Coordinates of C-alpha atoms and ligand atoms in Angstrom, one line a residue:
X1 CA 0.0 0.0 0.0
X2 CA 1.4 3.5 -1.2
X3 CA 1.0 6.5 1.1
X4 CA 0.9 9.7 -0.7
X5 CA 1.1 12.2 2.3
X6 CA 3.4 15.1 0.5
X7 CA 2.6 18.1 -1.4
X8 CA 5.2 20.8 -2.9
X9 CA 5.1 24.0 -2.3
X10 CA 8.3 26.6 -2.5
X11 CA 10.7 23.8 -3.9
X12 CA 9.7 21.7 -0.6
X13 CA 8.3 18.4 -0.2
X14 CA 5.4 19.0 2.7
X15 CA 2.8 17.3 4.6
X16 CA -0.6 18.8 3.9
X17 CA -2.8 20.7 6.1
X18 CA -5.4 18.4 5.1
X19 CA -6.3 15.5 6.6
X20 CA -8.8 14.1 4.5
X21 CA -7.5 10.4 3.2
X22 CA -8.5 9.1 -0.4
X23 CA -8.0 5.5 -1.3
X24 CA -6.5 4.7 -4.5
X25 CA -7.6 1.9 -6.4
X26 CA -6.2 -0.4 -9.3
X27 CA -9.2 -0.1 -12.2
X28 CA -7.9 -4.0 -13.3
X29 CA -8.3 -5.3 -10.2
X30 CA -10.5 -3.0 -8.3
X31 CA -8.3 -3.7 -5.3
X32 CA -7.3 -0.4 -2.9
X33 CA -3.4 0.2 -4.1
X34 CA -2.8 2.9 -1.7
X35 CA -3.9 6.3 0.1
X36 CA -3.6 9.9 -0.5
X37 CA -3.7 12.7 2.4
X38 CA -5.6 15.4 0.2
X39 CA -4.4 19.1 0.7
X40 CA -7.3 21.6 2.0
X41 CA -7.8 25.3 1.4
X42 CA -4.8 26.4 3.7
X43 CA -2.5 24.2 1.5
X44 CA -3.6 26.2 -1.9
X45 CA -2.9 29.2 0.3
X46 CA 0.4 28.5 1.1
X47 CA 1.1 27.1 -2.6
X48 CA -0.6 30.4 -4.4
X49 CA 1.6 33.0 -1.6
X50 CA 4.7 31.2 -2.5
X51 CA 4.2 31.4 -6.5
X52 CA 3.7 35.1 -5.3
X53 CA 7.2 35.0 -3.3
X54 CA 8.7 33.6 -6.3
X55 CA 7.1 36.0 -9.4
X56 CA 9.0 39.0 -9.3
X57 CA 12.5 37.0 -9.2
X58 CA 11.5 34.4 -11.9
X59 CA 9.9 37.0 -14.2
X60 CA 13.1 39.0 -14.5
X61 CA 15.2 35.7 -15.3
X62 CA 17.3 35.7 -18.7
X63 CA 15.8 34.1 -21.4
X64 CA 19.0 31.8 -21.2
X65 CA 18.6 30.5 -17.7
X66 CA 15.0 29.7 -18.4
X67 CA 15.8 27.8 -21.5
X68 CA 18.1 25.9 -19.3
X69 CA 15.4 25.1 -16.5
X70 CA 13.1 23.6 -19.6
X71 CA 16.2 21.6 -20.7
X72 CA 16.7 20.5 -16.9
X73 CA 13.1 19.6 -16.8
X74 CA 12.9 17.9 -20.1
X75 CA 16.3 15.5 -18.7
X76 CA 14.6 15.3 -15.2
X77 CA 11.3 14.0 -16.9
X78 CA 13.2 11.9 -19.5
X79 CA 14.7 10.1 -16.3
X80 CA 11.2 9.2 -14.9
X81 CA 9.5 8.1 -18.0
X82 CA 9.4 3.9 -16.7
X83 CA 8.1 5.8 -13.2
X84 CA 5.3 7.7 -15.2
X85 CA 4.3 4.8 -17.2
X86 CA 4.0 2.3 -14.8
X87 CA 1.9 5.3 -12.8
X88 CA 0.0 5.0 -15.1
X89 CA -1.2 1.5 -16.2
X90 CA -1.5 1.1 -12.6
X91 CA -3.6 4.3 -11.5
X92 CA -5.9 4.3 -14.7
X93 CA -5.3 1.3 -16.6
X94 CA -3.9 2.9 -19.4
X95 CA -2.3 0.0 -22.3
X96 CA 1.1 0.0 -23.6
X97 CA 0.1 1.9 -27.0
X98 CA -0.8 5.3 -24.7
X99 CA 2.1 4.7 -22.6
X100 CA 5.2 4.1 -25.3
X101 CA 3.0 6.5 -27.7
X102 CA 2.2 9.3 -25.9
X103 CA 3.6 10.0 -22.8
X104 CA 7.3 10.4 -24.5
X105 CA 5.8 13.2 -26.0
X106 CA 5.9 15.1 -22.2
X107 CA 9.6 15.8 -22.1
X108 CA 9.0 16.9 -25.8
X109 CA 7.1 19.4 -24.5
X110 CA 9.8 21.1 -22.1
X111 CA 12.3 21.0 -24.8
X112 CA 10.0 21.9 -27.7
X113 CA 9.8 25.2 -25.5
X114 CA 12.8 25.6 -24.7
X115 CA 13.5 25.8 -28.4
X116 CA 11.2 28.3 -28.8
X117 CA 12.5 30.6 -26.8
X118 CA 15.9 30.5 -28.7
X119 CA 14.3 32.6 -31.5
X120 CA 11.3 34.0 -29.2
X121 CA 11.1 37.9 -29.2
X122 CA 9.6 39.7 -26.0
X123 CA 10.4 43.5 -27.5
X124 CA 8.6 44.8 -30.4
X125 CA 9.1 48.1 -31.3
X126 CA 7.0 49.7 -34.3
X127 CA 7.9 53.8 -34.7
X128 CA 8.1 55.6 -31.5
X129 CA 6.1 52.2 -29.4
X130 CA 7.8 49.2 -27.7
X131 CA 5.5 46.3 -26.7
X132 CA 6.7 44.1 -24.2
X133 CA 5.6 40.6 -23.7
X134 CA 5.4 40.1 -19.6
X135 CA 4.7 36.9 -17.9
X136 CA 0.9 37.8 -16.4
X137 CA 1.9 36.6 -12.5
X138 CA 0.8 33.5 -10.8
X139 CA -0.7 31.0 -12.8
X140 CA -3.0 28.0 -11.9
X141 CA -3.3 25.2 -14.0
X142 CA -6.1 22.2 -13.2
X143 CA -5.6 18.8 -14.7
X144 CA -7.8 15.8 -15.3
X145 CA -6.1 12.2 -14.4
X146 CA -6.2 10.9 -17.8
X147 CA -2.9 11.5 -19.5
X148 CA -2.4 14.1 -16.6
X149 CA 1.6 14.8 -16.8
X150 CA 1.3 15.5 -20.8
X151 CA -1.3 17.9 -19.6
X152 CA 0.8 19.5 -16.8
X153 CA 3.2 19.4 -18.6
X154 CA 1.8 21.5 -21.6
X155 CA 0.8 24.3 -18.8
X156 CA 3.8 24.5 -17.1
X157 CA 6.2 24.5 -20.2
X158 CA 4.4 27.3 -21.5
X159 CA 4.2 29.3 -18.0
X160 CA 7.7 28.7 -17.0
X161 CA 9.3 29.8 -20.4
X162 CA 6.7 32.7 -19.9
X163 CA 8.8 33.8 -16.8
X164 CA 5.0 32.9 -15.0
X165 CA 5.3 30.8 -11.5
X166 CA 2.7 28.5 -11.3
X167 CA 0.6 26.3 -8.9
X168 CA -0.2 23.1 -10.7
X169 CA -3.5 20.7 -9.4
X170 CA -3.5 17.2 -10.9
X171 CA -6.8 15.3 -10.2
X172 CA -7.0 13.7 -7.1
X173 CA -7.5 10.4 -8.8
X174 CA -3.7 10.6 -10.5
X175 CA -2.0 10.5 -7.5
X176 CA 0.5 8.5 -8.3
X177 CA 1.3 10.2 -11.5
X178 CA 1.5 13.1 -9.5
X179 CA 3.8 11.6 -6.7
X180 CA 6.5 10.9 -9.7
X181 CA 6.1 14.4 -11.4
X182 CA 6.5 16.4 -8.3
X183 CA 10.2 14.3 -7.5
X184 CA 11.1 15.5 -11.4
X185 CA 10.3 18.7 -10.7
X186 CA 12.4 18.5 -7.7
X187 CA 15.2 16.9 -9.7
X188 CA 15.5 20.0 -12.0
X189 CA 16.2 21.5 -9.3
X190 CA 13.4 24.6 -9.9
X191 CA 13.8 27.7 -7.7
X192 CA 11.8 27.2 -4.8
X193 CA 8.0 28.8 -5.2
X194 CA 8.3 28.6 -9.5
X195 CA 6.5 25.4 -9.5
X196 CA 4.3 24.2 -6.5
X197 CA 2.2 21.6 -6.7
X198 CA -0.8 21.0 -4.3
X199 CA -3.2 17.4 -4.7
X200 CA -6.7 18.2 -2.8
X201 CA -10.7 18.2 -3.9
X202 CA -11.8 20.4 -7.3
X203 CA -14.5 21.9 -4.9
X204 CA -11.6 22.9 -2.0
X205 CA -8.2 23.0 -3.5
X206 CA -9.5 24.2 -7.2
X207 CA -12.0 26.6 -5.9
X208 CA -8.8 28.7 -3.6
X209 CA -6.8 28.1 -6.8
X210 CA -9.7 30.0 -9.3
X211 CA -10.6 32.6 -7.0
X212 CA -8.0 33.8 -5.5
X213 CA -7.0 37.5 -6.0
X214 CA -3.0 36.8 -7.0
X215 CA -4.1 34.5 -9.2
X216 CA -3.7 35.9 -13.0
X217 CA -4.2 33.2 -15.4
X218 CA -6.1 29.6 -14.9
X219 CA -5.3 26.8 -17.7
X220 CA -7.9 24.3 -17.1
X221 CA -8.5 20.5 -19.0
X222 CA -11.2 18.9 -18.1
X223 CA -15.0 18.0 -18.1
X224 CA -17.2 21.6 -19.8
X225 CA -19.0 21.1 -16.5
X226 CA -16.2 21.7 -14.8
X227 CA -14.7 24.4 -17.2
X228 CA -18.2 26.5 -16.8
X229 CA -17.7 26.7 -13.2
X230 CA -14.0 27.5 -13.3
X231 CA -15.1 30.7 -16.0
X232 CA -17.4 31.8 -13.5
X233 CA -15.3 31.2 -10.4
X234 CA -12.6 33.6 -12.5
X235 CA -14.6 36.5 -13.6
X236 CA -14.6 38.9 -10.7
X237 CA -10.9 39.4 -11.0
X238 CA -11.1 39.1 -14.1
X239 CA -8.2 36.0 -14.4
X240 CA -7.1 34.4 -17.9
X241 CA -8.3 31.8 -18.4
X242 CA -7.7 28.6 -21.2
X243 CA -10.1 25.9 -20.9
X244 CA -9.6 22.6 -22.9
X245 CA -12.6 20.7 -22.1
X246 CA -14.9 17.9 -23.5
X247 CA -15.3 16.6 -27.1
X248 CA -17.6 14.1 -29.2
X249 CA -15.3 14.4 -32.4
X250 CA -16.6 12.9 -35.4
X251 CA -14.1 10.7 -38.2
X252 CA -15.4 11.4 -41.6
X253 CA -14.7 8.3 -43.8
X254 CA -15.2 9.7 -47.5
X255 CA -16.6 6.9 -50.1
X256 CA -13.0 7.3 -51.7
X257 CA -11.0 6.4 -48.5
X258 CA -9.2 3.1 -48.0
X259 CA -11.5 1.4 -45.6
X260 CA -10.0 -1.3 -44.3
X261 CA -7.1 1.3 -43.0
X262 CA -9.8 4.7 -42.3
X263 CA -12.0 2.2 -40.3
X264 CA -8.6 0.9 -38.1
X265 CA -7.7 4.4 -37.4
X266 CA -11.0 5.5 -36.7
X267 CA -11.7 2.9 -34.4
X268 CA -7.9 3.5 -33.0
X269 CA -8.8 7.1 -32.3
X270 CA -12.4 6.4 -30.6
X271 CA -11.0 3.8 -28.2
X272 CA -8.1 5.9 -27.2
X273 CA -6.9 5.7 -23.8
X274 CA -9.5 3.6 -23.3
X275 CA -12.0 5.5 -25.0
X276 CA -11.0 8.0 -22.3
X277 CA -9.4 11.2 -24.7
X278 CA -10.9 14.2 -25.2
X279 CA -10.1 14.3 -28.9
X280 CA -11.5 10.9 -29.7
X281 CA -13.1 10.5 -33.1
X282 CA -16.5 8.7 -30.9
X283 CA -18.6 9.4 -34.0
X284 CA -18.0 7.7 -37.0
X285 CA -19.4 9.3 -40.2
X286 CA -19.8 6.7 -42.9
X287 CA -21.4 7.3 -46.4
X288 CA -24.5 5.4 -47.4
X289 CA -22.8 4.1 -50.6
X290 CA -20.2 2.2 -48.6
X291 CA -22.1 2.0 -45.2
X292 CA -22.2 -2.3 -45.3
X293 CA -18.7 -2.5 -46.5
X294 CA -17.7 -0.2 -43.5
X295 CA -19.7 -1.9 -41.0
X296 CA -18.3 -5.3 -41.9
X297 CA -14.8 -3.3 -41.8
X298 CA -15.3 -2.7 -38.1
X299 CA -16.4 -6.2 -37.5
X300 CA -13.6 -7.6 -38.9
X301 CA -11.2 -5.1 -37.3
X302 CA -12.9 -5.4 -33.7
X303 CA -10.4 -8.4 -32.3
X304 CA -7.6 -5.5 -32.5
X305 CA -9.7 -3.7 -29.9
X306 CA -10.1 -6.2 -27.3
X307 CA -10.3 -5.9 -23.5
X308 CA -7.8 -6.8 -21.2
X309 CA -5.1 -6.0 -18.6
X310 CA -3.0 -3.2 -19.4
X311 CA 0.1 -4.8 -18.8
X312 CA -0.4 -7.1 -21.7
X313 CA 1.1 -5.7 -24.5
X314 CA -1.5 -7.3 -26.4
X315 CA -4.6 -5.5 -24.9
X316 CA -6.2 -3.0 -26.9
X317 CA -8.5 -1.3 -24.5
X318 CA -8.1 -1.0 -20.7
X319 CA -10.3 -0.6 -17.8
X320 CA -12.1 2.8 -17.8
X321 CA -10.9 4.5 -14.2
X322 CA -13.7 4.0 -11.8
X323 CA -16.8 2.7 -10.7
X324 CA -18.6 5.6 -11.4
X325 CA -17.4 5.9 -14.7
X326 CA -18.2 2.1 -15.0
X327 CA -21.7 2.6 -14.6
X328 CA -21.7 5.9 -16.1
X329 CA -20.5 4.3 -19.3
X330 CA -22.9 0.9 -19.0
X331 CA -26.0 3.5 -18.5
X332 CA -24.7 4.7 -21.8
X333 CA -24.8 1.7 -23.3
X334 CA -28.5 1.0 -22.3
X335 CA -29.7 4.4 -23.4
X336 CA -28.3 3.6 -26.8
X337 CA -30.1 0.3 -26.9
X338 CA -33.6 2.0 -25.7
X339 CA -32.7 5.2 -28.3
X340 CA -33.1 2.1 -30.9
X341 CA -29.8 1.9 -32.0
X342 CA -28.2 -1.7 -33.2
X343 CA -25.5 -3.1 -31.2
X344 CA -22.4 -3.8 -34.2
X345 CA -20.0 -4.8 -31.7
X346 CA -19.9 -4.6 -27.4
X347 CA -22.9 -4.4 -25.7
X348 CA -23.6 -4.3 -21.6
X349 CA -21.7 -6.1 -19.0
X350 CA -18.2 -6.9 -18.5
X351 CA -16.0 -8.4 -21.4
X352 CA -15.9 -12.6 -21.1
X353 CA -13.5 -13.8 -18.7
X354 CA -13.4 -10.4 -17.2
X355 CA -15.1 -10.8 -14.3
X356 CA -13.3 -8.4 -11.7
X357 CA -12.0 -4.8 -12.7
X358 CA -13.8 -1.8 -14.5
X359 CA -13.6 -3.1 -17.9
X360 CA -16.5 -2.4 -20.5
X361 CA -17.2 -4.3 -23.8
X362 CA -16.0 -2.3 -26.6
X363 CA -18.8 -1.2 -27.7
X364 CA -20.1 -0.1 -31.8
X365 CA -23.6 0.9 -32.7
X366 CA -24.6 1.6 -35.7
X367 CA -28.5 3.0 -37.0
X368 CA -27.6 5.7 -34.9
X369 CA -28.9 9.1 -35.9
X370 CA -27.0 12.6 -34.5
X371 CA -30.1 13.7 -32.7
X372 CA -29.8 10.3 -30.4
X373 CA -27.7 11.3 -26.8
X374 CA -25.5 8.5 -27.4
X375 CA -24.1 10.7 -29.9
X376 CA -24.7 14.0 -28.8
X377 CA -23.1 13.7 -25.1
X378 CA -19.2 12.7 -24.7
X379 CA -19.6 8.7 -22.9
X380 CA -15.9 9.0 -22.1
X381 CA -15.5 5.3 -22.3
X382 CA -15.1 2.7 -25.4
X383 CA -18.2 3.6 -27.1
X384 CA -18.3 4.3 -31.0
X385 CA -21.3 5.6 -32.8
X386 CA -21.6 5.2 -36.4
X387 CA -23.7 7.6 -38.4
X388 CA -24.6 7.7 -42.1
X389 CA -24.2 10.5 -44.6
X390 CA -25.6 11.0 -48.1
X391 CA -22.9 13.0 -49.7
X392 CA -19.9 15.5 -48.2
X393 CA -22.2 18.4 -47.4
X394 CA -24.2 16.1 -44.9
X395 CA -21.0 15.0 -43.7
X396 CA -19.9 18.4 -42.4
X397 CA -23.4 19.4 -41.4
X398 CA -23.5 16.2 -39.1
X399 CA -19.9 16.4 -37.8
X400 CA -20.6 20.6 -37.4
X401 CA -24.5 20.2 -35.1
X402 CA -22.8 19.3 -31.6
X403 CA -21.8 21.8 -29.2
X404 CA -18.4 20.3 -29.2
X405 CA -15.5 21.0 -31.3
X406 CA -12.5 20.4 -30.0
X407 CA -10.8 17.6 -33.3
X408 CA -11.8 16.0 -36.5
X409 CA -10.9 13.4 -38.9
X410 CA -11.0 13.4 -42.5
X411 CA -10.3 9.8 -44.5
X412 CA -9.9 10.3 -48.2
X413 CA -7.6 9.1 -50.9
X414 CA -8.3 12.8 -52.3
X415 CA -6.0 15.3 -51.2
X416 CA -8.1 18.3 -52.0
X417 CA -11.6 16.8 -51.3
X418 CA -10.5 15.9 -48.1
X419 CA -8.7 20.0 -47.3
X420 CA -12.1 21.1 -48.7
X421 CA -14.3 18.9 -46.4
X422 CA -11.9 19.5 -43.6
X423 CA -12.1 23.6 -43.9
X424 CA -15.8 23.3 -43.2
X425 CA -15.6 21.6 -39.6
X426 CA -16.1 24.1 -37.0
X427 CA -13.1 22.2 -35.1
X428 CA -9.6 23.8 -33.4
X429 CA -8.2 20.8 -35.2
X430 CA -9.1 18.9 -38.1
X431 CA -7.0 15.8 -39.0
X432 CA -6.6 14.6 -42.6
X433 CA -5.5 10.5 -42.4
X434 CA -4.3 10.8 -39.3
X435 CA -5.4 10.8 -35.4
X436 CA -2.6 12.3 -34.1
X437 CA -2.0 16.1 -34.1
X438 CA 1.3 18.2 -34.6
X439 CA 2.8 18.6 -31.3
X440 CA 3.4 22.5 -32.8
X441 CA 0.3 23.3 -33.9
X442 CA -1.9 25.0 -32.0
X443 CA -4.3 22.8 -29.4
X444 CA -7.7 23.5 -28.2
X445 CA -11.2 23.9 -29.1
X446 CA -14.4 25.9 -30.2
X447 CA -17.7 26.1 -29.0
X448 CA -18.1 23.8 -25.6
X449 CA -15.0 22.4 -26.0
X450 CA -13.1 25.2 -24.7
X451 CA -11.4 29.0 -24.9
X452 CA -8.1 29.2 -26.0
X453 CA -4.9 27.6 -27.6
X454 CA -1.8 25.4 -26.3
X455 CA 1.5 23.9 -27.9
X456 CA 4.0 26.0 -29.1
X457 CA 3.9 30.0 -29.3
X458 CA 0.4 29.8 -29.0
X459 CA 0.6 28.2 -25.6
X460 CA 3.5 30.3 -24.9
X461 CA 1.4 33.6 -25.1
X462 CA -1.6 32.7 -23.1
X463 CA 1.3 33.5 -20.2
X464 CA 2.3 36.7 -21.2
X465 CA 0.5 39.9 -22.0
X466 CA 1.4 42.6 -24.2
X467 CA 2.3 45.8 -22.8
X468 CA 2.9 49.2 -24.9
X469 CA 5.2 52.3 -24.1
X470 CA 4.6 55.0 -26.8
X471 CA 7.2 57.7 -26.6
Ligands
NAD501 P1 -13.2 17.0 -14.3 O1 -13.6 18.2 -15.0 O2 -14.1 16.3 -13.4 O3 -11.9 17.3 -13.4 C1 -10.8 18.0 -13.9 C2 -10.1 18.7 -12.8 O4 -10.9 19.8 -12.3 C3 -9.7 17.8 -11.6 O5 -8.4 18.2 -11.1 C4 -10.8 18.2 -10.6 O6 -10.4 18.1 -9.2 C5 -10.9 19.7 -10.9 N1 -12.2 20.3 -10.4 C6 -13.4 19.7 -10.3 N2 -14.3 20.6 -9.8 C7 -13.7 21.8 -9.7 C8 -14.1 23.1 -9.3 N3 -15.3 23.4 -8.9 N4 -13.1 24.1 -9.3 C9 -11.9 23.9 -9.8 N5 -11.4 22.7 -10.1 C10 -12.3 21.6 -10.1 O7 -12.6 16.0 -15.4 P2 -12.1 14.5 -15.3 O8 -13.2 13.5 -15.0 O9 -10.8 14.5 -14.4 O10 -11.6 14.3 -16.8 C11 -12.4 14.0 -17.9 C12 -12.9 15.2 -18.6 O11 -11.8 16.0 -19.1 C13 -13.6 14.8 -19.9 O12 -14.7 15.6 -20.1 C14 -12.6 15.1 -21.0 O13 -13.1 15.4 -22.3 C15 -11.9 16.3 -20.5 N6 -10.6 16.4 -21.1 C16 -10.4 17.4 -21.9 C17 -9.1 17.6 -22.6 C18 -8.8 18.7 -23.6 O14 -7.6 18.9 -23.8 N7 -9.8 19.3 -24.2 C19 -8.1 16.6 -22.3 C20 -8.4 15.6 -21.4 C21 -9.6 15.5 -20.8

């Protein structure tokens, strides 16, 4: 049995304030794997005053010796990487593809800013005005548990080469992700107060940390619930915010795409993470010419998706992280059956020979329409939808009515069909053969799926605000 019983806050480790204990459980095996002492509203005190302590210092550092904290933290995190990914097939069950796929992509994201900054220019002068860039103060940033150091690690790339301290809250169900990022931190050997990091209840810790006078800026992933509340905790003073919230994503699979591999990556992309990703393509647009041929596609491609333990290399699709989210994601599968929509593949009730842990039968409907909930509301679970379209402009009508719009994906042998199809979808991204983004492009969505942009310079400037002197 772990004990998590440390927070960090001005470059110590420290036992919380709080005394409230949280069990940690193993999604495979539903059995308690350890404990977490949650930090209370003192603790985010402490945490936001020493980012405070810290600002003025940090935000007058060299370009150069910030550079060389990202390239610290990029080696520090590099180090850790086994830690993380075990962290994480154990805390959420996530399978080997997430964890040798994506999470390398973390200490990308200290050194891809760290390259930035190289050519990054905070003075602009135009006639008789300079603009400054300046780092806008203490920022917050509030993580889900799924992929949560990638998403940490996004925020605090971008604050820190900002010259911004931060106050980072990882949900309280990735604690052990969180124990391991907090000792890389440490290892980077940050200047006490840059980074703290405080565990603790949304409703305790996250409510201090959103609205708290010294706080500037809030960068927020998670549920739009969530995200509404955060934009209303922030408006009386007025913070930043960047919200990256839910999706419902939609893969468009033109009648001139190769189906055997558009339906792989299409189901690849909706049972991500355990059908647990944000950007998940969960709705999968198929034309009525080819609709058959694509059904039997999926069928046949199904036994790449099965359920099983994470840490078999042969799984496809993990447990989903909790009992909640368990029946959460079975109700789903009900409703869909009631709405009159015809199970293709999955169905209720754990996966054969599965009889302990939080696993759900991958699960494919098809006769679905876009007005049913199944595919209106995000499951966040293995659940694929499959909805047919008459030509290209029903395409991007259905993939455009949802008040999501956070990533799309466009399947066509046609190059310039599938740009001009993809330039329609009210999307932040819009994917073309692919399900993977550009780790430089900007990130983020429209409509409910958020406010804002990160990766890259885009990222970079949601920590700084431009301020003009005209002689
Ligand atoms: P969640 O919204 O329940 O929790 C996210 C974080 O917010 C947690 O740290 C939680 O403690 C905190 N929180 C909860 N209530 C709060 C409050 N009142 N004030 C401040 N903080 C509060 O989300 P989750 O269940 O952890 O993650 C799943 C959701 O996250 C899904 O909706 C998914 O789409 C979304 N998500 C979005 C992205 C993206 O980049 N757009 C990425 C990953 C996940």
């Amino acid at each position: 049995m772990r004990k998590i019983n440390h927070v960090y806050i001005d470059g110590q480790f420290v036992t919380p304030h709080g005394t409230e204990l949280l069990p940690l459980f193993n999604p495979a095996t539903e059995q308690v794997i350890g404990e977490v002492r949650l930090a209370d509203r003192t603790d985010a005190l402490a945490a936001i005053n020493a980012a405070k302590r810290a600002f003025p210092g940090f935000s007058k550092t060299s370009k150069e010796e910030r550079i060389a904290l990202l390239d610290r933290l990029s080696a520090s995190f590099t180090e850790r990487l086994d830690d993380l990914k075990a962290a994480m097939v154990e805390e959420y069950g996530a399978v080997r593809g997430v964890v040798d796929g994506l999470l390398p992509l973390t200490p990308g994201m200290f050194s891809a800013a760290s390259k930035l900054l190289e050519s990054y220019e905070f003075t602009r002068t135009r006639e008789t005005t300079t603009v400054t860039m300046r780092p806008l103060g203490v920022a917050v940033a509030i993580t889900p548990w799924n992929l949560s150091i990638a998403f940490v690690a996004q925020k605090v790339a971008s604050a820190i080469a900002a010259g911004a301290t931060i106050v980072v809250k990882p949900s309280e169900l990735s604690a052990i992700q969180t124990q391991v990022m907090i000792e890389a931190f440490d290892a980077a050997d940050v200047p006490p107060g840059v980074i703290n990091v405080v565990n603790g209840r949304g409703d305790v810790v996250g409510d201090v940390l959103t609205t708290h006078p010294d706080v500037a800026k809030v960068g927020f992933t998670g549920s739009t619930a969530v995200g509404q509340q955060i934009m209303r905790n922030a408006a009386d003073t007025l913070k930043r915010v960047t919200l990256e919230l839910g999706g419902k994503g939609p893969s468009i699979l033109l009648d001139d795409a190769d189906i055997p591999s558009a339906v792989s990556a299409a189901l690849s992309s909706g049972f991500l993470n355990n059908g647990q990703t944000c950007f998940a393509g969960t709705r999968i647009l198929a034309p009525q010419s080819k609709l058959e041929e694509i059904l039997e596609a999926i069928k046949s491609a199904m036994p790449a998706f099965k359920a099983g333990d994470p840490r078999d290399p042969a799984t496809g699709v993990g447990p989903v992280v909790s009992q909640k989210q368990f029946d959460r994601v079975q109700g789903y599968i009900r409703l869909g059956q009631e709405e009159g929509a015809k199970l293709l593949a999955g169905g209720e009730g754990r996966p054969e020979g599965l009889e302990i842990g939080w696993f759900v039968k991958p699960t494919v409907f098809a006769n679905v329409t876009n007005q049913m909930r199944i595919a209106r509301e995000e499951i966040f679970g293995p659940v694929i939808v499959v909805i047919p379209f008459k030509d290209d402009a029903e395409a991007v009508s259905i993939a455009n009515d949802t008040p999501y719009g956070l990533q799309a994906q466009v399947f066509s042998s046609n190059d310039d069909r599938a740009h001009r199809v993809a330039r329609q979808i009210d999307a932040g991204t819009v994917l073309i053969n692919r399900i993977i983004g550009d780790q430089e492009a900007p990130f983020g969505g429209i409509k409910q799926s958020g406010i804002g942009r990160e990766n890259h310079i885009y990222g970079l400037e949601a920590y700084l605000e431009p301020c003009a002197i005209t002689a």
